[in-house]
Tab-separated table of N, CA and C and ligand atoms in Angstrom:
chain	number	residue	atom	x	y	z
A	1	UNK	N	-4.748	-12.785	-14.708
A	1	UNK	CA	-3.879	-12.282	-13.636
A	1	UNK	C	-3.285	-13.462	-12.861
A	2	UNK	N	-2.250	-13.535	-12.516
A	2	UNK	CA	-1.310	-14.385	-12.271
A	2	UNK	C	-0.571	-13.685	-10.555
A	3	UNK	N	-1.187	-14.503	-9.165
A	3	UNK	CA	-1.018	-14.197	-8.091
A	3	UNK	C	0.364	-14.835	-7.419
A	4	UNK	N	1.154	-14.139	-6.689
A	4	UNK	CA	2.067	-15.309	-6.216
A	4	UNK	C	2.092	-15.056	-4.484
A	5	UNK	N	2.125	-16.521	-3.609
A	5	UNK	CA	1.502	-16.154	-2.368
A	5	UNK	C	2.409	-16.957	-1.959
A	6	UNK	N	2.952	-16.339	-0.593
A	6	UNK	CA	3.704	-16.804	0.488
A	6	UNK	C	3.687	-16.218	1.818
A	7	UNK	N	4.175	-17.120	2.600
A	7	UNK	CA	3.513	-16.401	4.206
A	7	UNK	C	4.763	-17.726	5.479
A	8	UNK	N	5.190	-17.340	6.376
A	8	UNK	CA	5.606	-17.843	7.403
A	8	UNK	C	4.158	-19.234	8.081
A	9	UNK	N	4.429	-19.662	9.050
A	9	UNK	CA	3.610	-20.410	10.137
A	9	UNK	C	2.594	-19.351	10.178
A	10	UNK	N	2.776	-17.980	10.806
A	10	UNK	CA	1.997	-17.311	11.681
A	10	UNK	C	0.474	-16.895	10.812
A	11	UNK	N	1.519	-16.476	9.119
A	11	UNK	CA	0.058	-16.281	8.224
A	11	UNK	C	-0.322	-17.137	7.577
A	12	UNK	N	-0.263	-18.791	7.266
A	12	UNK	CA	-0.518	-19.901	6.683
A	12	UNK	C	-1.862	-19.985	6.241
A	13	UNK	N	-2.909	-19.867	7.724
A	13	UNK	CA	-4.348	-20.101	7.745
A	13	UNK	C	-4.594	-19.022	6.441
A	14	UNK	N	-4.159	-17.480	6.928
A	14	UNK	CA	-5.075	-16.460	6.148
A	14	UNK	C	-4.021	-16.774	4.726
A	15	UNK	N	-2.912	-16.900	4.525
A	15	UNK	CA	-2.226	-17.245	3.185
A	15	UNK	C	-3.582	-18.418	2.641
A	16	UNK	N	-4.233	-19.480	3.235
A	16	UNK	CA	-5.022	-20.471	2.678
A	16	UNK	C	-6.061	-19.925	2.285
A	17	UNK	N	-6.636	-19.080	3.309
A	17	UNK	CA	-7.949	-18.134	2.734
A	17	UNK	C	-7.783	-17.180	1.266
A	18	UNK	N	-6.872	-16.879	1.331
A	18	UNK	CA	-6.361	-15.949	0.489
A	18	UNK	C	-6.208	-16.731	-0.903
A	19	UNK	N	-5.855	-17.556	-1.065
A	19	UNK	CA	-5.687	-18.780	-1.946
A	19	UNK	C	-7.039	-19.322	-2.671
A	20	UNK	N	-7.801	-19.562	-1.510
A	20	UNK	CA	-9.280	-20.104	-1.690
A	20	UNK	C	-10.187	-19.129	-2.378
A	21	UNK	N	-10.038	-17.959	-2.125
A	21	UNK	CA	-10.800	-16.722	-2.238
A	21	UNK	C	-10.467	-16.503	-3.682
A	22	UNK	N	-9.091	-16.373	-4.002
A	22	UNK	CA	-8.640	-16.351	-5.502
A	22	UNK	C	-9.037	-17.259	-5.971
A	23	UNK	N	-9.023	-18.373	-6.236
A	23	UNK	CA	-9.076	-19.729	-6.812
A	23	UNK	C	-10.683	-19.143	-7.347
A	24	UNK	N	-11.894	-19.313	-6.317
A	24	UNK	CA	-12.801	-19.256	-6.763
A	24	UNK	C	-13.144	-17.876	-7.397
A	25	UNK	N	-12.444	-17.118	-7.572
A	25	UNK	CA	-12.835	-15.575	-8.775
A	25	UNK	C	-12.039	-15.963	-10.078
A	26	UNK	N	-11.570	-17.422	-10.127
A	26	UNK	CA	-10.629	-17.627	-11.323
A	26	UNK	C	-9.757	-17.081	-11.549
A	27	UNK	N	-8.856	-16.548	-10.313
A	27	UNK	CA	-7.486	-16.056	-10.467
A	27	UNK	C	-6.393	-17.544	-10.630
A	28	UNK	N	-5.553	-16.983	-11.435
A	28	UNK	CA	-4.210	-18.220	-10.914
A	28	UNK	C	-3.399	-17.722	-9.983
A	29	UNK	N	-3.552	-18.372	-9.224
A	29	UNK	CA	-2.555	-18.267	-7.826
A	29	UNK	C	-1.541	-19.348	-7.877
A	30	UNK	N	-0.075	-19.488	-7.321
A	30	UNK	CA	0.928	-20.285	-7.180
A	30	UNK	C	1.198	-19.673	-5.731
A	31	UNK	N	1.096	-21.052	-4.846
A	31	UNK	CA	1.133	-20.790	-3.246
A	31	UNK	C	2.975	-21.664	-3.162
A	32	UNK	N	4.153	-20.509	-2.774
A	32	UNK	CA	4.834	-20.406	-2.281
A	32	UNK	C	5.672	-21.076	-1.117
A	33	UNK	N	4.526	-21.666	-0.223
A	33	UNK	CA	4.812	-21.696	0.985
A	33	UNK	C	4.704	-20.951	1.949
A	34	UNK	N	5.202	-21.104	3.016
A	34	UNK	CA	4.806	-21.983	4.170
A	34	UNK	C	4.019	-23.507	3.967
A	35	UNK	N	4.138	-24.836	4.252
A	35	UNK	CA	3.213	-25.586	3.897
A	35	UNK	C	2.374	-26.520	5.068
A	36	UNK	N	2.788	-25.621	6.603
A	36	UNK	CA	2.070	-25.725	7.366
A	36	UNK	C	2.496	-24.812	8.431
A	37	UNK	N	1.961	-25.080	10.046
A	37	UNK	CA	2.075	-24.099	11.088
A	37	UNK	C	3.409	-24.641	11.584
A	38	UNK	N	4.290	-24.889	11.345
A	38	UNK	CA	5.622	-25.614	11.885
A	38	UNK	C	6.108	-24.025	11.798
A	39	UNK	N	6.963	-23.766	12.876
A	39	UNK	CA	7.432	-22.465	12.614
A	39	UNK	C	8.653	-22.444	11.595
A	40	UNK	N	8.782	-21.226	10.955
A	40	UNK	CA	9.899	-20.702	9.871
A	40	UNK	C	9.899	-19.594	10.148
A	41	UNK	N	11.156	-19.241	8.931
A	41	UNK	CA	11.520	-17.871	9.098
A	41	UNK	C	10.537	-17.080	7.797
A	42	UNK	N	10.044	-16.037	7.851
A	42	UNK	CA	9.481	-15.544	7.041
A	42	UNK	C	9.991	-14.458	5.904
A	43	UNK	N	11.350	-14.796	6.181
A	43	UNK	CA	12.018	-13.829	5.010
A	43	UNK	C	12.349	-15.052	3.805
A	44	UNK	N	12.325	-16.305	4.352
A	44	UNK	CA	12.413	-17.261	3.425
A	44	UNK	C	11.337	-16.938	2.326
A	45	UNK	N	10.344	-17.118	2.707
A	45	UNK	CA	9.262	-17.293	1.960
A	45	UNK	C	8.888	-15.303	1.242
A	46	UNK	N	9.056	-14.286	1.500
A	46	UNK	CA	9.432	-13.570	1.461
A	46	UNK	C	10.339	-13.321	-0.185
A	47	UNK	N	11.603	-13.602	0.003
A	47	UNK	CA	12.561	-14.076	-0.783
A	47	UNK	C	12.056	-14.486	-2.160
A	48	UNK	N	10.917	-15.748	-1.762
A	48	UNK	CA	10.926	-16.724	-3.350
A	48	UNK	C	9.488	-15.723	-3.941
A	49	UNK	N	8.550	-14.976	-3.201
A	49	UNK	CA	7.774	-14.323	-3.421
A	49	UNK	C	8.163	-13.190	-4.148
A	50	UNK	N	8.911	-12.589	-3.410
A	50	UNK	CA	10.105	-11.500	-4.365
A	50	UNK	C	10.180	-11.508	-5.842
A	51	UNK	N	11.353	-13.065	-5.881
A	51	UNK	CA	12.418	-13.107	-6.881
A	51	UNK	C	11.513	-13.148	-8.295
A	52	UNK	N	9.960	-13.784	-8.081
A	52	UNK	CA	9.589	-14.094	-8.675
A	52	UNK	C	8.310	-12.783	-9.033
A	53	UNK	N	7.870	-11.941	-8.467
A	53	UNK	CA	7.338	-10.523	-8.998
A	53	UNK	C	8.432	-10.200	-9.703
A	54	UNK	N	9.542	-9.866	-8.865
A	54	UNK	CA	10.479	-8.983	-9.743
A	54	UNK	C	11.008	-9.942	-11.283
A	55	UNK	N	11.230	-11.019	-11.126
A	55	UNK	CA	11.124	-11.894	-12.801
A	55	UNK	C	10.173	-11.627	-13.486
A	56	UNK	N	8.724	-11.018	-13.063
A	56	UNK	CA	7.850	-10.793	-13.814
A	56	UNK	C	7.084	-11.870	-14.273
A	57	UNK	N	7.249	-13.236	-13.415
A	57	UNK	CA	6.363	-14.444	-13.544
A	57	UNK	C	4.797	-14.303	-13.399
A	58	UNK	N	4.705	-13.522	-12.340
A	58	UNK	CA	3.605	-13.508	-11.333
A	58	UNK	C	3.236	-11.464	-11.398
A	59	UNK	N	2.056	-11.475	-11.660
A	59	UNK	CA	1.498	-9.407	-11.657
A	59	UNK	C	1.786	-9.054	-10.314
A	60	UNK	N	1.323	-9.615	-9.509
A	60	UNK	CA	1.679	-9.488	-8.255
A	60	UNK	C	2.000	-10.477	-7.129
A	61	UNK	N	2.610	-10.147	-5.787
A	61	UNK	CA	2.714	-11.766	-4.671
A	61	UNK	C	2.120	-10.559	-3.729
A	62	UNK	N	1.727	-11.984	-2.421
A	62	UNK	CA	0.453	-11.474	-1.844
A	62	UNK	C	1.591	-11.767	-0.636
A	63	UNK	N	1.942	-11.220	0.493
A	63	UNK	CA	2.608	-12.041	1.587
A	63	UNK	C	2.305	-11.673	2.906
A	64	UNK	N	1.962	-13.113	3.844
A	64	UNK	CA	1.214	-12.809	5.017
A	64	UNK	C	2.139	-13.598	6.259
A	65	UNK	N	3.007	-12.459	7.200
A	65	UNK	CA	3.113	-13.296	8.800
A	65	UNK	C	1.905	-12.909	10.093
A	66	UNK	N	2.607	-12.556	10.789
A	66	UNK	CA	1.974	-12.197	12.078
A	66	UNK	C	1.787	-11.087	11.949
A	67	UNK	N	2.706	-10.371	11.970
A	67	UNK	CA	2.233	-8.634	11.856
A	67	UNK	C	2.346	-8.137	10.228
A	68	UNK	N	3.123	-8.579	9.372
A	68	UNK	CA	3.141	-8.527	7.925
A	68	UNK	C	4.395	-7.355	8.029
A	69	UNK	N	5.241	-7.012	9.201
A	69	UNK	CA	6.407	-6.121	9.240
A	69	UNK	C	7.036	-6.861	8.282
A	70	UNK	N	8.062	-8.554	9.411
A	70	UNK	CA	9.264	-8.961	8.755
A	70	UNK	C	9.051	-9.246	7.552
A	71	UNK	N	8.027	-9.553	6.980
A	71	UNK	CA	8.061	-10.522	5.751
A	71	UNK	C	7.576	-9.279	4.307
A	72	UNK	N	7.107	-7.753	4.497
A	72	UNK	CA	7.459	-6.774	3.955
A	72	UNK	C	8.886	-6.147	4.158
A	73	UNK	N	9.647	-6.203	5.251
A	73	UNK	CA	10.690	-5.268	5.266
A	73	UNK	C	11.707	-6.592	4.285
A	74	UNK	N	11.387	-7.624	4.166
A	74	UNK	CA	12.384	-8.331	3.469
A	74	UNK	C	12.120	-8.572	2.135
A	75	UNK	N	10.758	-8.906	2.045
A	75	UNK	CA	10.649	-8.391	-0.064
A	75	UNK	C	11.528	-7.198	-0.241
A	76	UNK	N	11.204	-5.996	0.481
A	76	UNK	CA	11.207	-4.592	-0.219
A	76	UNK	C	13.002	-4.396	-0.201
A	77	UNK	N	13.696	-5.848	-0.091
A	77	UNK	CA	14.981	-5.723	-0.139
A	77	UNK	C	15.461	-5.973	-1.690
A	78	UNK	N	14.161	-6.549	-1.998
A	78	UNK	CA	14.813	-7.205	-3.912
A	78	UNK	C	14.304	-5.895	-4.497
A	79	UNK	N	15.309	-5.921	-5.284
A	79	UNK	CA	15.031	-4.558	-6.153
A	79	UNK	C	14.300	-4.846	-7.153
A	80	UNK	N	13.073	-3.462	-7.296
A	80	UNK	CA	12.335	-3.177	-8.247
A	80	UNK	C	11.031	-4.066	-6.969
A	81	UNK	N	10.921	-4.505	-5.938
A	81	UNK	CA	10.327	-4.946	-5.450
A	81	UNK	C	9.108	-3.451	-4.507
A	82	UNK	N	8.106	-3.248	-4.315
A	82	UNK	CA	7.560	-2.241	-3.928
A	82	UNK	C	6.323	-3.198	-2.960
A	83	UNK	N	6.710	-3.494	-2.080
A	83	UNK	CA	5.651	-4.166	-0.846
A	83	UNK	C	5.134	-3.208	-0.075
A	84	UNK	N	3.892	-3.203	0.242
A	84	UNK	CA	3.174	-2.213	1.012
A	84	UNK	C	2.270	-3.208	2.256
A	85	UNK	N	2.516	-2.754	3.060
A	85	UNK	CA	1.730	-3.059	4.261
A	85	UNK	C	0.539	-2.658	4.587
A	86	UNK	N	-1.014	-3.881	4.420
A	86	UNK	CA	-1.973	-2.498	4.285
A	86	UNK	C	-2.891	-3.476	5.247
A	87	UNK	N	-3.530	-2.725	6.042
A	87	UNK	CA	-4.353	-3.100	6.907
A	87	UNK	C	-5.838	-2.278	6.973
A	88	UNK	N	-5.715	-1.636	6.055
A	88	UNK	CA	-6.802	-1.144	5.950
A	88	UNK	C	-7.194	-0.830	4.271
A	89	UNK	N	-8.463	-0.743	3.543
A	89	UNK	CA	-8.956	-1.008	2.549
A	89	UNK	C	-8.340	0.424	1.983
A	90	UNK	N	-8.504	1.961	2.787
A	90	UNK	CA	-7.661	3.140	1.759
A	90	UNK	C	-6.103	2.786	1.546
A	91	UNK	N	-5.454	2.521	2.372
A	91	UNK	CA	-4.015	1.863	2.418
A	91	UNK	C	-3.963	1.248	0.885
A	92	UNK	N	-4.815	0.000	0.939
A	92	UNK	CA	-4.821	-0.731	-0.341
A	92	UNK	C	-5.234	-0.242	-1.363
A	93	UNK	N	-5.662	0.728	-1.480
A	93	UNK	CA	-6.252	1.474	-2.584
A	93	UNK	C	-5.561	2.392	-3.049
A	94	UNK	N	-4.825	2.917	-1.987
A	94	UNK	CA	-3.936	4.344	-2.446
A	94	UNK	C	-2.272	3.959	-2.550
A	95	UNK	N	-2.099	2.412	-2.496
A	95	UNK	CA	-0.997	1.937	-2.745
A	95	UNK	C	-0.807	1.515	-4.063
A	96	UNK	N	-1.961	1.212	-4.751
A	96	UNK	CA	-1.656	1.005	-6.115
A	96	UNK	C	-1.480	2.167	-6.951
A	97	UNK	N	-2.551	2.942	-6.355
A	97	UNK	CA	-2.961	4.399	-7.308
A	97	UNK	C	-1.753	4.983	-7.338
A	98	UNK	N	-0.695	5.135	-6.610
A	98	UNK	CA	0.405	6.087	-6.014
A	98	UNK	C	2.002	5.345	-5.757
A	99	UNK	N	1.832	4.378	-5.609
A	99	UNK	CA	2.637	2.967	-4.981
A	99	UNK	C	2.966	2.799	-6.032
A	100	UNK	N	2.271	2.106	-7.007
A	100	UNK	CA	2.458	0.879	-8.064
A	100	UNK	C	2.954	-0.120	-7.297
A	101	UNK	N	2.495	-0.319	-6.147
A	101	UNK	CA	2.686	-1.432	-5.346
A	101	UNK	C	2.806	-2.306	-6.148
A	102	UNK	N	3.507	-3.764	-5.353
A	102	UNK	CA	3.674	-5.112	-6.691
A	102	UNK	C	3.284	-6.170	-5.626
A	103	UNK	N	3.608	-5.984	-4.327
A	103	UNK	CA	3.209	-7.031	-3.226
A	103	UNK	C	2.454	-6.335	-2.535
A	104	UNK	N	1.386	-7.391	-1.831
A	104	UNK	CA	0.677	-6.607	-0.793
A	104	UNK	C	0.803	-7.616	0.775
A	105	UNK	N	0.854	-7.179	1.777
A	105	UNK	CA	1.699	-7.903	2.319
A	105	UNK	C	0.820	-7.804	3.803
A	106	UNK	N	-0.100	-8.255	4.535
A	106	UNK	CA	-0.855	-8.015	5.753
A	106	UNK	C	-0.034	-9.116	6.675
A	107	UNK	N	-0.736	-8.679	7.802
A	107	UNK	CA	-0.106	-9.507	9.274
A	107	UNK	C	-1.985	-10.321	9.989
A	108	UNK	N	-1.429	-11.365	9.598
A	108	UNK	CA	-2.594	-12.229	10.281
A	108	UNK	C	-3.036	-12.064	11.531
A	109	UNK	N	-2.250	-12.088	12.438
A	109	UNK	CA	-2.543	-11.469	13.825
A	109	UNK	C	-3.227	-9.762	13.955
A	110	UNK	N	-3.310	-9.213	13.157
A	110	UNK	CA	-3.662	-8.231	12.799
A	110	UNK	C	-5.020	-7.698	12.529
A	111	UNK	N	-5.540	-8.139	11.292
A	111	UNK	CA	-6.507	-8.182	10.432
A	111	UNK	C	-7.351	-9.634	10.513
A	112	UNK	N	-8.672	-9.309	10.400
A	112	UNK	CA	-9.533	-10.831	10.113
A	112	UNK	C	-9.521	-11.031	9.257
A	113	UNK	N	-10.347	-12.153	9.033
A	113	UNK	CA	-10.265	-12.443	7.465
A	113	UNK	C	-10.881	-11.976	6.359
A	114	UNK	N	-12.331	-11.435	7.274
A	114	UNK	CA	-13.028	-10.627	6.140
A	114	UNK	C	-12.373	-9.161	5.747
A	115	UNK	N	-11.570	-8.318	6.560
A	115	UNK	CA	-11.179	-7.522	6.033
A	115	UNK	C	-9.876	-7.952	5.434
A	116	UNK	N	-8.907	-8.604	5.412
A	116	UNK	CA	-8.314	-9.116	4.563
A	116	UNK	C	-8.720	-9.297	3.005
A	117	UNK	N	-9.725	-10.180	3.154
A	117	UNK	CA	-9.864	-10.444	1.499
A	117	UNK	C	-10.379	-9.146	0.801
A	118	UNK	N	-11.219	-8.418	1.411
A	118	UNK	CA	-11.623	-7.119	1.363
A	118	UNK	C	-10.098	-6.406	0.668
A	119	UNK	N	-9.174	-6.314	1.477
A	119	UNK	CA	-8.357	-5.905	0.877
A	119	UNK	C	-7.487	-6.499	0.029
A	120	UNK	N	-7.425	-7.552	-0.077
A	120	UNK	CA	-7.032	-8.289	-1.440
A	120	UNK	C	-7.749	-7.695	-2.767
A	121	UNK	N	-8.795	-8.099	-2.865
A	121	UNK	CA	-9.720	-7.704	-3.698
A	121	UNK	C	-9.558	-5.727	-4.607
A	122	UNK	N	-9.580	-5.394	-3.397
A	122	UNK	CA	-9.222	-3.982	-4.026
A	122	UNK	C	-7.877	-3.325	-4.340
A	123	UNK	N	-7.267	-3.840	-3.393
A	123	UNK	CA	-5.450	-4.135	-3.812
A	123	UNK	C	-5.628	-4.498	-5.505
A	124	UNK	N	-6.152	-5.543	-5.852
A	124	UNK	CA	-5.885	-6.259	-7.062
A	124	UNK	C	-6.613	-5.566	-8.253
A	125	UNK	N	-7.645	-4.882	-8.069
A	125	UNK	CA	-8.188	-3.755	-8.903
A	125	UNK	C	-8.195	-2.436	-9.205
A	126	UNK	N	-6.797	-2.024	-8.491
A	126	UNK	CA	-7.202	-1.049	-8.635
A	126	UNK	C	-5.712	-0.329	-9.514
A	127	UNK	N	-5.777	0.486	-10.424
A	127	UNK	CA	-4.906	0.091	-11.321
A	127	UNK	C	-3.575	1.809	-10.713
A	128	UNK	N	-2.669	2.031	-11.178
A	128	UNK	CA	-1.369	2.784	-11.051
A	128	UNK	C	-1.868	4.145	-11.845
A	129	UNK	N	-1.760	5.513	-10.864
A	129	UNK	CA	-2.049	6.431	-11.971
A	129	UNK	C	-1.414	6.904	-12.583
A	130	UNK	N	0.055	6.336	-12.265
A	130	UNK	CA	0.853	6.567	-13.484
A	130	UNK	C	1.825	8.609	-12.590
A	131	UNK	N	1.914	9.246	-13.817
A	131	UNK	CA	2.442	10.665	-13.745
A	131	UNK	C	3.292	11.006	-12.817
A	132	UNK	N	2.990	11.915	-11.639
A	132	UNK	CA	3.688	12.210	-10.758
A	132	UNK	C	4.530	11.230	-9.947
A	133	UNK	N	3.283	10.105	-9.898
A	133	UNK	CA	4.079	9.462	-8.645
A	133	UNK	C	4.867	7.995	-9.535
A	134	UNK	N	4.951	8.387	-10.787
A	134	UNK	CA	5.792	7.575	-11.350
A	134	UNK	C	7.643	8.304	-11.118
A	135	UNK	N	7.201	9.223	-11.166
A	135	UNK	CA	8.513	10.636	-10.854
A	135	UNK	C	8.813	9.820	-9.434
A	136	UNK	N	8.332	9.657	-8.655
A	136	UNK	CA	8.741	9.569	-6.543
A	136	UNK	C	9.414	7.722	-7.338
A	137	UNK	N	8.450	6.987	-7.897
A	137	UNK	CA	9.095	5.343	-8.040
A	137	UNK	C	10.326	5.678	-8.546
A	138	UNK	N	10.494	6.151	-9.524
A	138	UNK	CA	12.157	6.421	-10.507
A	138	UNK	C	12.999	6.977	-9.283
A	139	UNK	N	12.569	7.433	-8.410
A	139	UNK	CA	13.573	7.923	-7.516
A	139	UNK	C	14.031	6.913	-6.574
A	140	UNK	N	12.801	5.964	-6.271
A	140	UNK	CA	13.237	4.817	-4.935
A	140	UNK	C	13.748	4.217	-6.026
A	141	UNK	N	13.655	3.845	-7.635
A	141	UNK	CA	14.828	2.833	-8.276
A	141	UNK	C	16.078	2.994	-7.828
A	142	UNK	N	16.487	5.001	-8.216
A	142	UNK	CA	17.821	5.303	-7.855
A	142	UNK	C	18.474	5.081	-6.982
A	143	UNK	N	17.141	5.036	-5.461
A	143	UNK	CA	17.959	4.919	-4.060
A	143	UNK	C	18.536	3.179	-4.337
A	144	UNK	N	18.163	2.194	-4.591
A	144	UNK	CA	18.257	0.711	-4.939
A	144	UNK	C	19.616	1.185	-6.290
A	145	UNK	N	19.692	1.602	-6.875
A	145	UNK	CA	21.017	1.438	-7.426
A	145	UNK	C	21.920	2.517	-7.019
A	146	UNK	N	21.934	3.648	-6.172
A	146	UNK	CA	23.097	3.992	-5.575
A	146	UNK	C	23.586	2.822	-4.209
A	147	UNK	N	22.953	1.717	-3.815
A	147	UNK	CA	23.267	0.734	-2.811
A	147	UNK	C	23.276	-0.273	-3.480
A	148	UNK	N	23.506	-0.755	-4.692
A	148	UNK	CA	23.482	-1.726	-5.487
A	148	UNK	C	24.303	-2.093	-6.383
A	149	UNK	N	25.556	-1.231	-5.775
A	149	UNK	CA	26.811	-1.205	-7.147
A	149	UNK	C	27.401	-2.309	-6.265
B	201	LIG	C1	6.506	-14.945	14.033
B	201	LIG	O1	6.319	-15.221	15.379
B	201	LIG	C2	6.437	-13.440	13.798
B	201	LIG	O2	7.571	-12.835	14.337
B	201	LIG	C3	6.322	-13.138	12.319
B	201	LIG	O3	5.212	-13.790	11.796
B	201	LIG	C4	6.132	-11.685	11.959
B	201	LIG	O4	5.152	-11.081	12.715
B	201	LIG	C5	7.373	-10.881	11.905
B	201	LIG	O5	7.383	-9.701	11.506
């Protein structure tokens, strides 16, 4: 499994935890940026996290600011992109099952760290059930190509 991680100033620290935490379960992770607390904009980083799920480089990107709003409302601008905001461990669980989430995207100011990785962890295992709610995804494709001509 192949992780891709990016985060503003605000989520850097927990983007590092997040990094560390993978590394040692023998995930490959490729860290994105932010490459310290200097402030940025977080749709930057956002952006290269994106381009690169939706290329299909990376299974999933992980992306962390302050609240994890701006830097989800701006993935979920690249199409075929499906970022979910989860701050809590059912969130992360019922985003894959139902979602087929592709980013998972928390707010550092938010969440600690132990429930963070907590939800990393189950975010990353837990697999798409496919059927119905493959029917609701084909539909948010359509909404992305009736605004995409
Ligand atoms: C940065 O101060 C903050 O606005 C950003 O990290 C994020 O919370 C935006 O949604």
């Amino acid at each position: 499994m192949k992780i891709a991680l990016g985060s503003d100033h605000a989520g850097f620290q927990l983007k590092n935890a997040i990094q560390k935490h993978l590394i040692e379960k023998g995930i490959e992770v490729k860290d994105f940026g932010t490459e310290s607390e200097a402030s940025c904009d977080y749709s930057d980083f956002a952006l290269k996290v994106a381009e690169e799920v939706k290329d299909k480089n990376f299974d999933f990107g992980i992306l962390v600011c302050g609240t994890g709003i701006g830097i989800s409302i701006a993935a979920n601008k690249v199409p075929g992109i499906r970022a979910a905001l989860c701050h809590d461990t059912f969130s992360a669980h019922s985003t894959r099952q139902h979602n087929n989430a592709n980013i998972l995207a928390m707010g550092a100011r938010v969440v600690g760290e132990g429930l963070a990785l907590d939800i990393v962890d189950i975010f990353l295992n837990t697999e798409f059930e496919g059927e119905r709610h493959q029917r609701r995804i084909d539909k948010i494709s359509l909404i992305e190509q009736k605004y995409n001509k």
